[in-house]
Amino acid sequence: ERPNGIEVYFYRSHSEPLARAVQGELIEKQQLADQGIHFRSLAVVRSTWFPAVLAEGGFMMIPEQENAMRNPEFQERYARAVADGHKKYFRALRAR
């Protein structure tokens, strides 16, 4: 089965809450399948000491999703979801 939808990757345990927040906002704002969050040893999330995630907001190998990524409305919803996920994460930190 081909990957299809939205997934977020993290490596360090303190990044998991950020991954959950970003994934939740992406699922809420985009019309794509929830592929979940995943622990992976990826260079872009492994080498930092601060919380880091990699968000996959669609797959270019799927023509419909590639076309959607070219749409300014899709891009705006994606960017807004990532920003709102970060806001949610930082608000939760502040509330501790």
mmCIF file with all atom_site columns, C-alpha atoms in Angstrom, residues 8 18 21-23 25-26 29 53 55-57 76-88:
data_model
loop_
_atom_site.group_PDB
_atom_site.id
_atom_site.type_symbol
_atom_site.label_atom_id
_atom_site.label_alt_id
_atom_site.label_comp_id
_atom_site.label_asym_id
_atom_site.label_entity_id
_atom_site.label_seq_id
_atom_site.pdbx_PDB_ins_code
_atom_site.Cartn_x
_atom_site.Cartn_y
_atom_site.Cartn_z
_atom_site.occupancy
_atom_site.B_iso_or_equiv
_atom_site.pdbx_formal_charge
_atom_site.auth_seq_id
_atom_site.auth_comp_id
_atom_site.auth_asym_id
_atom_site.auth_atom_id
_atom_site.pdbx_PDB_model_num
ATOM 1  C CA . VAL A 1 8  ? 4.762  13.561 11.475 1.00 0.00 ? 8  VAL A CA 1
ATOM 2  C CA . LEU A 1 18 ? 5.224  18.763 19.446 1.00 0.00 ? 18 LEU A CA 1
ATOM 3  C CA . ALA A 1 21 ? 0.250  18.969 18.361 1.00 0.00 ? 21 ALA A CA 1
ATOM 4  C CA . VAL A 1 22 ? 1.350  19.520 14.747 1.00 0.00 ? 22 VAL A CA 1
ATOM 5  C CA . GLN A 1 23 ? -0.288 16.275 13.567 1.00 0.00 ? 23 GLN A CA 1
ATOM 6  C CA . GLU A 1 25 ? -3.691 20.581 13.606 1.00 0.00 ? 25 GLU A CA 1
ATOM 7  C CA . LEU A 1 26 ? -2.772 19.168 10.190 1.00 0.00 ? 26 LEU A CA 1
ATOM 8  C CA . LYS A 1 29 ? -7.178 21.639 8.665  1.00 0.00 ? 29 LYS A CA 1
ATOM 9  C CA . VAL A 1 53 ? 9.628  17.263 13.932 1.00 0.00 ? 53 VAL A CA 1
ATOM 10 C CA . ALA A 1 55 ? 5.784  16.910 8.894  1.00 0.00 ? 55 ALA A CA 1
ATOM 11 C CA . GLU A 1 56 ? 4.730  15.146 5.699  1.00 0.00 ? 56 GLU A CA 1
ATOM 12 C CA . GLY A 1 57 ? 1.651  17.011 4.520  1.00 0.00 ? 57 GLY A CA 1
ATOM 13 C CA . GLU A 1 76 ? -2.049 28.347 3.496  1.00 0.00 ? 76 GLU A CA 1
ATOM 14 C CA . ARG A 1 77 ? -3.942 25.634 5.414  1.00 0.00 ? 77 ARG A CA 1
ATOM 15 C CA . TYR A 1 78 ? -0.749 23.581 5.732  1.00 0.00 ? 78 TYR A CA 1
ATOM 16 C CA . ALA A 1 79 ? 1.314  26.528 6.983  1.00 0.00 ? 79 ALA A CA 1
ATOM 17 C CA . ARG A 1 80 ? -1.460 27.589 9.367  1.00 0.00 ? 80 ARG A CA 1
ATOM 18 C CA . ALA A 1 81 ? -1.714 24.055 10.759 1.00 0.00 ? 81 ALA A CA 1
ATOM 19 C CA . VAL A 1 82 ? 2.040  23.830 11.417 1.00 0.00 ? 82 VAL A CA 1
ATOM 20 C CA . ALA A 1 83 ? 2.043  27.285 13.055 1.00 0.00 ? 83 ALA A CA 1
ATOM 21 C CA . ASP A 1 84 ? -1.043 26.484 15.138 1.00 0.00 ? 84 ASP A CA 1
ATOM 22 C CA . GLY A 1 85 ? 0.510  23.175 16.205 1.00 0.00 ? 85 GLY A CA 1
ATOM 23 C CA . HIS A 1 86 ? 3.546  25.055 17.484 1.00 0.00 ? 86 HIS A CA 1
ATOM 24 C CA . LYS A 1 87 ? 1.323  27.542 19.322 1.00 0.00 ? 87 LYS A CA 1
ATOM 25 C CA . LYS A 1 88 ? -0.576 24.693 20.960 1.00 0.00 ? 88 LYS A CA 1
#
